[in-house]
PDB file of C-alpha atoms in Angstrom:
ATOM      1  CA  UNK J   1       0.000   0.000   0.000  1.00 61.00           C
ATOM      2  CA  UNK J   2       1.155   3.504  -0.758  1.00 82.00           C
ATOM      3  CA  UNK J   3       2.103   5.573   2.216  1.00 93.00           C
ATOM      4  CA  UNK J   4       1.825   9.331   2.620  1.00 97.00           C
ATOM      5  CA  UNK J   5       3.302  10.972  -0.446  1.00 97.00           C
ATOM      6  CA  UNK J   6       4.877  14.404  -0.311  1.00 98.00           C
ATOM      7  CA  UNK J   7       6.302  16.608  -3.033  1.00 97.00           C
ATOM      8  CA  UNK J   8       8.720  18.092  -3.695  1.00 97.00           C
ATOM      9  CA  UNK J   9      11.337  16.256  -1.632  1.00 96.00           C
ATOM     10  CA  UNK J  10      13.675  19.199  -1.857  1.00 97.00           C
ATOM     11  CA  UNK J  11      13.006  22.833  -2.631  1.00 96.00           C
ATOM     12  CA  UNK J  12      15.515  25.648  -2.818  1.00 97.00           C
ATOM     13  CA  UNK J  13      14.128  29.091  -3.358  1.00 97.00           C
ATOM     14  CA  UNK J  14      14.977  32.697  -2.836  1.00 97.00           C
ATOM     15  CA  UNK J  15      13.535  34.928  -0.167  1.00 96.00           C
ATOM     16  CA  UNK J  16      10.247  36.441  -1.234  1.00 96.00           C
ATOM     17  CA  UNK J  17       9.230  33.622  -3.518  1.00 97.00           C
ATOM     18  CA  UNK J  18       6.091  31.558  -3.072  1.00 97.00           C
ATOM     19  CA  UNK J  19       6.506  27.947  -1.989  1.00 98.00           C
ATOM     20  CA  UNK J  20       3.863  25.251  -2.282  1.00 98.00           C
ATOM     21  CA  UNK J  21       4.269  21.874  -0.622  1.00 98.00           C
ATOM     22  CA  UNK J  22       1.939  19.009  -1.500  1.00 98.00           C
ATOM     23  CA  UNK J  23       0.672  15.962   0.307  1.00 98.00           C
ATOM     24  CA  UNK J  24      -1.376  12.905  -0.564  1.00 98.00           C
ATOM     25  CA  UNK J  25      -2.526  11.094   2.583  1.00 97.00           C
ATOM     26  CA  UNK J  26      -3.143   7.384   2.917  1.00 96.00           C
ATOM     27  CA  UNK J  27      -6.450   6.463   1.312  1.00 95.00           C
ATOM     28  CA  UNK J  28      -9.227   6.219   3.882  1.00 92.00           C
ATOM     29  CA  UNK J  29      -7.492   8.270   6.529  1.00 92.00           C
ATOM     30  CA  UNK J  30      -9.633  11.095   7.842  1.00 91.00           C
ATOM     31  CA  UNK J  31      -6.991  13.139   9.676  1.00 91.00           C
ATOM     32  CA  UNK J  32      -4.175  15.049   8.013  1.00 94.00           C
ATOM     33  CA  UNK J  33      -1.398  16.920   9.797  1.00 94.00           C
ATOM     34  CA  UNK J  34       1.341  19.298   8.746  1.00 97.00           C
ATOM     35  CA  UNK J  35       4.442  19.325  10.980  1.00 96.00           C
ATOM     36  CA  UNK J  36       7.678  21.239  10.696  1.00 96.00           C
ATOM     37  CA  UNK J  37      11.027  19.997  11.980  1.00 93.00           C
ATOM     38  CA  UNK J  38      13.791  22.376  12.960  1.00 87.00           C
ATOM     39  CA  UNK J  39      16.884  21.959  15.087  1.00 81.00           C
ATOM     40  CA  UNK J  40      15.639  24.480  17.595  1.00 79.00           C
ATOM     41  CA  UNK J  41      12.026  23.388  17.990  1.00 81.00           C
ATOM     42  CA  UNK J  42      11.970  19.727  17.037  1.00 85.00           C
ATOM     43  CA  UNK J  43       8.693  18.571  15.476  1.00 91.00           C
ATOM     44  CA  UNK J  44       6.021  21.217  15.787  1.00 92.00           C
ATOM     45  CA  UNK J  45       2.444  20.925  14.607  1.00 93.00           C
ATOM     46  CA  UNK J  46       1.401  23.631  12.166  1.00 95.00           C
ATOM     47  CA  UNK J  47      -2.175  22.657  11.328  1.00 95.00           C
ATOM     48  CA  UNK J  48      -4.416  19.633  11.122  1.00 93.00           C
ATOM     49  CA  UNK J  49      -7.569  18.671   9.259  1.00 94.00           C
ATOM     50  CA  UNK J  50     -10.367  16.265  10.002  1.00 92.00           C
ATOM     51  CA  UNK J  51     -12.514  15.213   7.055  1.00 94.00           C
ATOM     52  CA  UNK J  52     -10.922  18.006   4.996  1.00 95.00           C
ATOM     53  CA  UNK J  53     -11.899  20.692   7.523  1.00 95.00           C
ATOM     54  CA  UNK J  54      -9.150  22.643   9.339  1.00 95.00           C
ATOM     55  CA  UNK J  55      -9.513  21.946  13.046  1.00 91.00           C
ATOM     56  CA  UNK J  56      -6.546  23.664  14.645  1.00 91.00           C
ATOM     57  CA  UNK J  57      -4.224  26.098  12.892  1.00 93.00           C
ATOM     58  CA  UNK J  58      -2.784  27.652  16.036  1.00 90.00           C
ATOM     59  CA  UNK J  59       0.659  26.382  15.125  1.00 91.00           C
ATOM     60  CA  UNK J  60       0.825  28.255  11.833  1.00 94.00           C
ATOM     61  CA  UNK J  61       3.612  30.794  12.376  1.00 87.00           C
ATOM     62  CA  UNK J  62       2.016  33.784  10.708  1.00 84.00           C
ATOM     63  CA  UNK J  63      -0.166  34.946   7.878  1.00 90.00           C
ATOM     64  CA  UNK J  64       2.469  34.037   5.349  1.00 95.00           C
ATOM     65  CA  UNK J  65       1.520  30.400   5.902  1.00 97.00           C
ATOM     66  CA  UNK J  66      -1.700  28.875   4.602  1.00 97.00           C
ATOM     67  CA  UNK J  67      -2.951  25.323   4.155  1.00 98.00           C
ATOM     68  CA  UNK J  68      -5.810  23.822   2.221  1.00 97.00           C
ATOM     69  CA  UNK J  69      -7.389  20.440   1.802  1.00 98.00           C
ATOM     70  CA  UNK J  70      -9.741  20.610  -1.170  1.00 97.00           C
ATOM     71  CA  UNK J  71     -10.511  16.887  -1.023  1.00 96.00           C
ATOM     72  CA  UNK J  72      -9.712  13.777   0.973  1.00 95.00           C
ATOM     73  CA  UNK J  73      -6.693  12.875  -1.132  1.00 96.00           C
ATOM     74  CA  UNK J  74      -4.813  16.145  -1.393  1.00 97.00           C
ATOM     75  CA  UNK J  75      -3.491  18.960   0.767  1.00 98.00           C
ATOM     76  CA  UNK J  76      -1.181  21.911   0.221  1.00 98.00           C
ATOM     77  CA  UNK J  77       0.911  24.076   2.502  1.00 98.00           C
ATOM     78  CA  UNK J  78       1.798  27.423   1.007  1.00 98.00           C
ATOM     79  CA  UNK J  79       4.315  30.000   2.179  1.00 97.00           C
ATOM     80  CA  UNK J  80       4.081  33.423   0.580  1.00 96.00           C
ATOM     81  CA  UNK J  81       6.413  35.254   0.754  1.00 96.00           C
ATOM     82  CA  UNK J  82       9.070  32.846   1.977  1.00 96.00           C
ATOM     83  CA  UNK J  83      11.846  33.899   4.371  1.00 96.00           C
ATOM     84  CA  UNK J  84      15.176  32.262   5.314  1.00 96.00           C
ATOM     85  CA  UNK J  85      13.809  31.357   8.757  1.00 94.00           C
ATOM     86  CA  UNK J  86      11.226  29.145   7.051  1.00 95.00           C
ATOM     87  CA  UNK J  87      14.016  26.758   6.102  1.00 96.00           C
ATOM     88  CA  UNK J  88      13.099  23.398   7.642  1.00 95.00           C
ATOM     89  CA  UNK J  89      11.786  19.960   6.835  1.00 96.00           C
ATOM     90  CA  UNK J  90       8.021  19.926   6.475  1.00 98.00           C
ATOM     91  CA  UNK J  91       6.217  16.674   7.159  1.00 97.00           C
ATOM     92  CA  UNK J  92       2.713  15.634   6.275  1.00 97.00           C
ATOM     93  CA  UNK J  93       1.088  12.828   8.254  1.00 95.00           C
ATOM     94  CA  UNK J  94      -2.278  11.100   8.228  1.00 94.00           C
ATOM     95  CA  UNK J  95      -4.248   8.869  10.562  1.00 90.00           C
ATOM     96  CA  UNK J  96      -7.550   7.072  10.920  1.00 86.00           C
ATOM     97  CA  UNK J  97      -9.608   8.617  13.666  1.00 77.00           C
ATOM     98  CA  UNK J  98     -11.934   5.741  14.386  1.00 61.00           C
ATOM     99  CA  UNK J  99      -9.051   3.361  14.908  1.00 57.00           C
ATOM    100  CA  UNK J 100      -6.969   5.663  16.962  1.00 64.00           C
ATOM    101  CA  UNK J 101      -4.012   4.187  18.741  1.00 69.00           C
ATOM    102  CA  UNK J 102      -2.086   7.404  18.472  1.00 68.00           C
ATOM    103  CA  UNK J 103      -0.219   6.320  15.413  1.00 83.00           C
ATOM    104  CA  UNK J 104       0.393   8.868  12.695  1.00 89.00           C
ATOM    105  CA  UNK J 105       1.826   7.840   9.349  1.00 93.00           C
ATOM    106  CA  UNK J 106       4.376  10.309   8.085  1.00 95.00           C
ATOM    107  CA  UNK J 107       5.570  11.107   4.619  1.00 97.00           C
ATOM    108  CA  UNK J 108       9.266  11.406   3.841  1.00 96.00           C
ATOM    109  CA  UNK J 109       9.169  15.154   4.209  1.00 97.00           C
ATOM    110  CA  UNK J 110       9.903  18.185   2.042  1.00 97.00           C
ATOM    111  CA  UNK J 111      13.195  19.887   2.795  1.00 96.00           C
ATOM    112  CA  UNK J 112      12.866  23.616   2.179  1.00 97.00           C
ATOM    113  CA  UNK J 113      15.807  25.951   1.896  1.00 97.00           C
ATOM    114  CA  UNK J 114      15.123  29.652   1.523  1.00 97.00           C
ATOM    115  CA  UNK J 115      18.173  31.671   0.522  1.00 96.00           C
TER     116      UNK J 115
ATOM    117  CA  UNK W   1       5.627  26.380  26.594  1.00 66.00           C
ATOM    118  CA  UNK W   2       6.799  22.915  25.769  1.00 79.00           C
ATOM    119  CA  UNK W   3       4.297  20.366  26.979  1.00 91.00           C
ATOM    120  CA  UNK W   4       6.539  17.441  26.042  1.00 94.00           C
ATOM    121  CA  UNK W   5      10.242  17.627  26.777  1.00 93.00           C
ATOM    122  CA  UNK W   6      13.163  15.411  26.036  1.00 94.00           C
ATOM    123  CA  UNK W   7      15.995  16.875  28.040  1.00 90.00           C
ATOM    124  CA  UNK W   8      18.773  14.776  26.559  1.00 92.00           C
ATOM    125  CA  UNK W   9      19.503  15.830  22.978  1.00 91.00           C
ATOM    126  CA  UNK W  10      21.852  12.919  22.427  1.00 95.00           C
ATOM    127  CA  UNK W  11      22.856   9.544  23.802  1.00 95.00           C
ATOM    128  CA  UNK W  12      25.761   7.259  22.975  1.00 97.00           C
ATOM    129  CA  UNK W  13      25.730   3.592  23.965  1.00 97.00           C
ATOM    130  CA  UNK W  14      27.750   0.484  23.251  1.00 97.00           C
ATOM    131  CA  UNK W  15      26.193  -2.261  21.177  1.00 97.00           C
ATOM    132  CA  UNK W  16      24.509  -4.846  23.404  1.00 97.00           C
ATOM    133  CA  UNK W  17      23.967  -2.439  26.286  1.00 97.00           C
ATOM    134  CA  UNK W  18      20.745  -0.788  27.342  1.00 97.00           C
ATOM    135  CA  UNK W  19      19.589   2.562  25.932  1.00 97.00           C
ATOM    136  CA  UNK W  20      17.296   4.586  28.173  1.00 97.00           C
ATOM    137  CA  UNK W  21      15.509   7.590  26.713  1.00 98.00           C
ATOM    138  CA  UNK W  22      13.521   9.922  28.909  1.00 97.00           C
ATOM    139  CA  UNK W  23      10.555  12.177  28.350  1.00 97.00           C
ATOM    140  CA  UNK W  24       8.653  14.543  30.644  1.00 97.00           C
ATOM    141  CA  UNK W  25       5.254  16.117  30.095  1.00 96.00           C
ATOM    142  CA  UNK W  26       3.144  18.740  31.768  1.00 95.00           C
ATOM    143  CA  UNK W  27      -0.386  18.232  30.441  1.00 91.00           C
ATOM    144  CA  UNK W  28      -2.380  15.925  32.721  1.00 90.00           C
ATOM    145  CA  UNK W  29      -4.979  15.499  29.940  1.00 89.00           C
ATOM    146  CA  UNK W  30      -2.595  13.443  27.811  1.00 92.00           C
ATOM    147  CA  UNK W  31      -4.049   9.951  27.523  1.00 90.00           C
ATOM    148  CA  UNK W  32      -1.733   8.252  25.049  1.00 91.00           C
ATOM    149  CA  UNK W  33       2.021   8.337  24.707  1.00 95.00           C
ATOM    150  CA  UNK W  34       4.080   7.204  21.775  1.00 95.00           C
ATOM    151  CA  UNK W  35       7.666   6.887  20.646  1.00 96.00           C
ATOM    152  CA  UNK W  36       8.691   7.480  17.081  1.00 96.00           C
ATOM    153  CA  UNK W  37      11.976   6.671  15.425  1.00 97.00           C
ATOM    154  CA  UNK W  38      13.467   8.747  12.639  1.00 95.00           C
ATOM    155  CA  UNK W  39      16.304   7.973  10.283  1.00 95.00           C
ATOM    156  CA  UNK W  40      17.965  10.736   8.227  1.00 92.00           C
ATOM    157  CA  UNK W  41      16.015  11.766   5.113  1.00 89.00           C
ATOM    158  CA  UNK W  42      12.993   9.736   6.200  1.00 92.00           C
ATOM    159  CA  UNK W  43       9.775  10.515   8.004  1.00 94.00           C
ATOM    160  CA  UNK W  44       9.276   9.449  11.623  1.00 95.00           C
ATOM    161  CA  UNK W  45       7.901   5.945  12.047  1.00 94.00           C
ATOM    162  CA  UNK W  46       5.857   4.656  14.928  1.00 93.00           C
ATOM    163  CA  UNK W  47       7.769   2.484  17.387  1.00 96.00           C
ATOM    164  CA  UNK W  48       5.721   1.782  20.490  1.00 95.00           C
ATOM    165  CA  UNK W  49       2.914   3.345  22.510  1.00 94.00           C
ATOM    166  CA  UNK W  50       1.317   3.204  25.922  1.00 95.00           C
ATOM    167  CA  UNK W  51      -2.083   4.178  27.209  1.00 93.00           C
ATOM    168  CA  UNK W  52      -2.294   6.319  30.317  1.00 93.00           C
ATOM    169  CA  UNK W  53      -4.090   3.501  32.127  1.00 94.00           C
ATOM    170  CA  UNK W  54      -0.993   1.319  31.935  1.00 96.00           C
ATOM    171  CA  UNK W  55       2.481   1.665  33.382  1.00 96.00           C
ATOM    172  CA  UNK W  56       4.409  -0.606  31.064  1.00 97.00           C
ATOM    173  CA  UNK W  57       4.267  -1.860  27.513  1.00 97.00           C
ATOM    174  CA  UNK W  58       6.767  -4.198  25.958  1.00 97.00           C
ATOM    175  CA  UNK W  59       7.428  -5.086  22.340  1.00 96.00           C
ATOM    176  CA  UNK W  60      10.500  -7.179  21.702  1.00 97.00           C
ATOM    177  CA  UNK W  61      13.594  -5.200  22.591  1.00 97.00           C
ATOM    178  CA  UNK W  62      11.563  -2.071  23.294  1.00 98.00           C
ATOM    179  CA  UNK W  63       9.787  -1.293  26.557  1.00 98.00           C
ATOM    180  CA  UNK W  64       8.028   1.915  27.480  1.00 98.00           C
ATOM    181  CA  UNK W  65       7.420   2.816  31.112  1.00 98.00           C
ATOM    182  CA  UNK W  66       4.941   5.423  32.275  1.00 98.00           C
ATOM    183  CA  UNK W  67       4.974   7.133  35.656  1.00 97.00           C
ATOM    184  CA  UNK W  68       1.837   9.275  35.729  1.00 95.00           C
ATOM    185  CA  UNK W  69       2.457  10.787  39.137  1.00 95.00           C
ATOM    186  CA  UNK W  70       5.815  12.076  37.961  1.00 96.00           C
ATOM    187  CA  UNK W  71       4.527  12.875  34.461  1.00 96.00           C
ATOM    188  CA  UNK W  72       7.458  10.938  33.088  1.00 97.00           C
ATOM    189  CA  UNK W  73       7.942   8.187  30.575  1.00 97.00           C
ATOM    190  CA  UNK W  74      10.960   6.327  29.356  1.00 98.00           C
ATOM    191  CA  UNK W  75      11.908   4.043  26.496  1.00 98.00           C
ATOM    192  CA  UNK W  76      14.275   1.161  27.135  1.00 98.00           C
ATOM    193  CA  UNK W  77      16.038  -0.557  24.260  1.00 98.00           C
ATOM    194  CA  UNK W  78      17.818  -3.750  25.210  1.00 97.00           C
ATOM    195  CA  UNK W  79      20.039  -4.946  23.781  1.00 97.00           C
ATOM    196  CA  UNK W  80      20.912  -1.918  21.660  1.00 97.00           C
ATOM    197  CA  UNK W  81      21.957  -2.585  18.077  1.00 97.00           C
ATOM    198  CA  UNK W  82      23.767  -0.357  15.544  1.00 96.00           C
ATOM    199  CA  UNK W  83      20.560  -0.218  13.502  1.00 96.00           C
ATOM    200  CA  UNK W  84      18.887   1.523  16.437  1.00 97.00           C
ATOM    201  CA  UNK W  85      20.998   4.609  15.755  1.00 97.00           C
ATOM    202  CA  UNK W  86      18.405   7.257  14.950  1.00 97.00           C
ATOM    203  CA  UNK W  87      16.518  10.191  16.439  1.00 95.00           C
ATOM    204  CA  UNK W  88      13.760   9.181  18.835  1.00 97.00           C
ATOM    205  CA  UNK W  89      10.762  11.404  19.456  1.00 95.00           C
ATOM    206  CA  UNK W  90       8.425  11.170  22.389  1.00 96.00           C
ATOM    207  CA  UNK W  91       4.828  12.218  21.620  1.00 94.00           C
ATOM    208  CA  UNK W  92       1.567  12.584  23.520  1.00 93.00           C
ATOM    209  CA  UNK W  93      -2.098  12.940  22.687  1.00 89.00           C
ATOM    210  CA  UNK W  94      -4.580  15.192  24.422  1.00 84.00           C
ATOM    211  CA  UNK W  95      -7.876  13.362  24.045  1.00 77.00           C
ATOM    212  CA  UNK W  96      -9.717  16.691  24.020  1.00 79.00           C
ATOM    213  CA  UNK W  97      -7.750  17.812  20.982  1.00 75.00           C
ATOM    214  CA  UNK W  98      -8.628  15.131  18.485  1.00 70.00           C
ATOM    215  CA  UNK W  99      -5.870  13.027  17.027  1.00 70.00           C
ATOM    216  CA  UNK W 100      -3.110  15.587  17.143  1.00 78.00           C
ATOM    217  CA  UNK W 101       0.163  14.639  18.767  1.00 87.00           C
ATOM    218  CA  UNK W 102       2.542  16.942  20.620  1.00 91.00           C
ATOM    219  CA  UNK W 103       6.168  15.943  20.125  1.00 93.00           C
ATOM    220  CA  UNK W 104       9.266  16.425  22.179  1.00 93.00           C
ATOM    221  CA  UNK W 105      12.449  17.792  20.683  1.00 92.00           C
ATOM    222  CA  UNK W 106      13.984  14.394  20.036  1.00 93.00           C
ATOM    223  CA  UNK W 107      16.987  12.432  21.306  1.00 95.00           C
ATOM    224  CA  UNK W 108      19.694  11.337  18.903  1.00 96.00           C
ATOM    225  CA  UNK W 109      20.916   7.850  19.762  1.00 97.00           C
ATOM    226  CA  UNK W 110      24.231   6.482  18.542  1.00 97.00           C
ATOM    227  CA  UNK W 111      24.901   2.802  19.098  1.00 97.00           C
ATOM    228  CA  UNK W 112      28.595   2.018  18.751  1.00 96.00           C
ATOM    229  CA  UNK W 113      29.629  -1.403  17.458  1.00 92.00           C
TER     230      UNK W 113
END
């Protein structure tokens, strides 16, 4: 079975440019999460969706960040305009709420470098 | 405010010995605790979990202990193997907050042959 699929795996961009990260969750999963990993803060939750509806976006750093989930099989995380401090690895994860054992299934991550 | 803390950023252990990773939390509403393992250039993968109604869960070489009164949990790996070298994240769920997990900062484990 396919796991969580993220694209791109690597992105290098210049400050001020728009960045869009993409995620395809595991089919049938009703929760989707966006996490960011940095050396300073570890894994921090940015936003999560349940049945395509944003539930908690309190972790989104500022208005430059936005996330959407137009359908059950696709989500995007957009940064506009990007800044060097946004450089990090961004992970998407999904889970099945009705069978919760706490386990999230993570994608391989998108490494973003903003110059 | 970090609700889940891993105070040791790194740990080095000899192959065959025990690795003990620690994690502290502050939120008494957490009802499920998990450990994830992460290799470089990969996403975290689930390792082992424990419900707040238990104090121990064992799976092969991995055992998680939970001390609710101290708000502390630990992961024991015995015997440690070179393939266990990775970053380990402690995570917790607040049952009032849906399925979201709060992660600690991670502990990098190096198992020396």
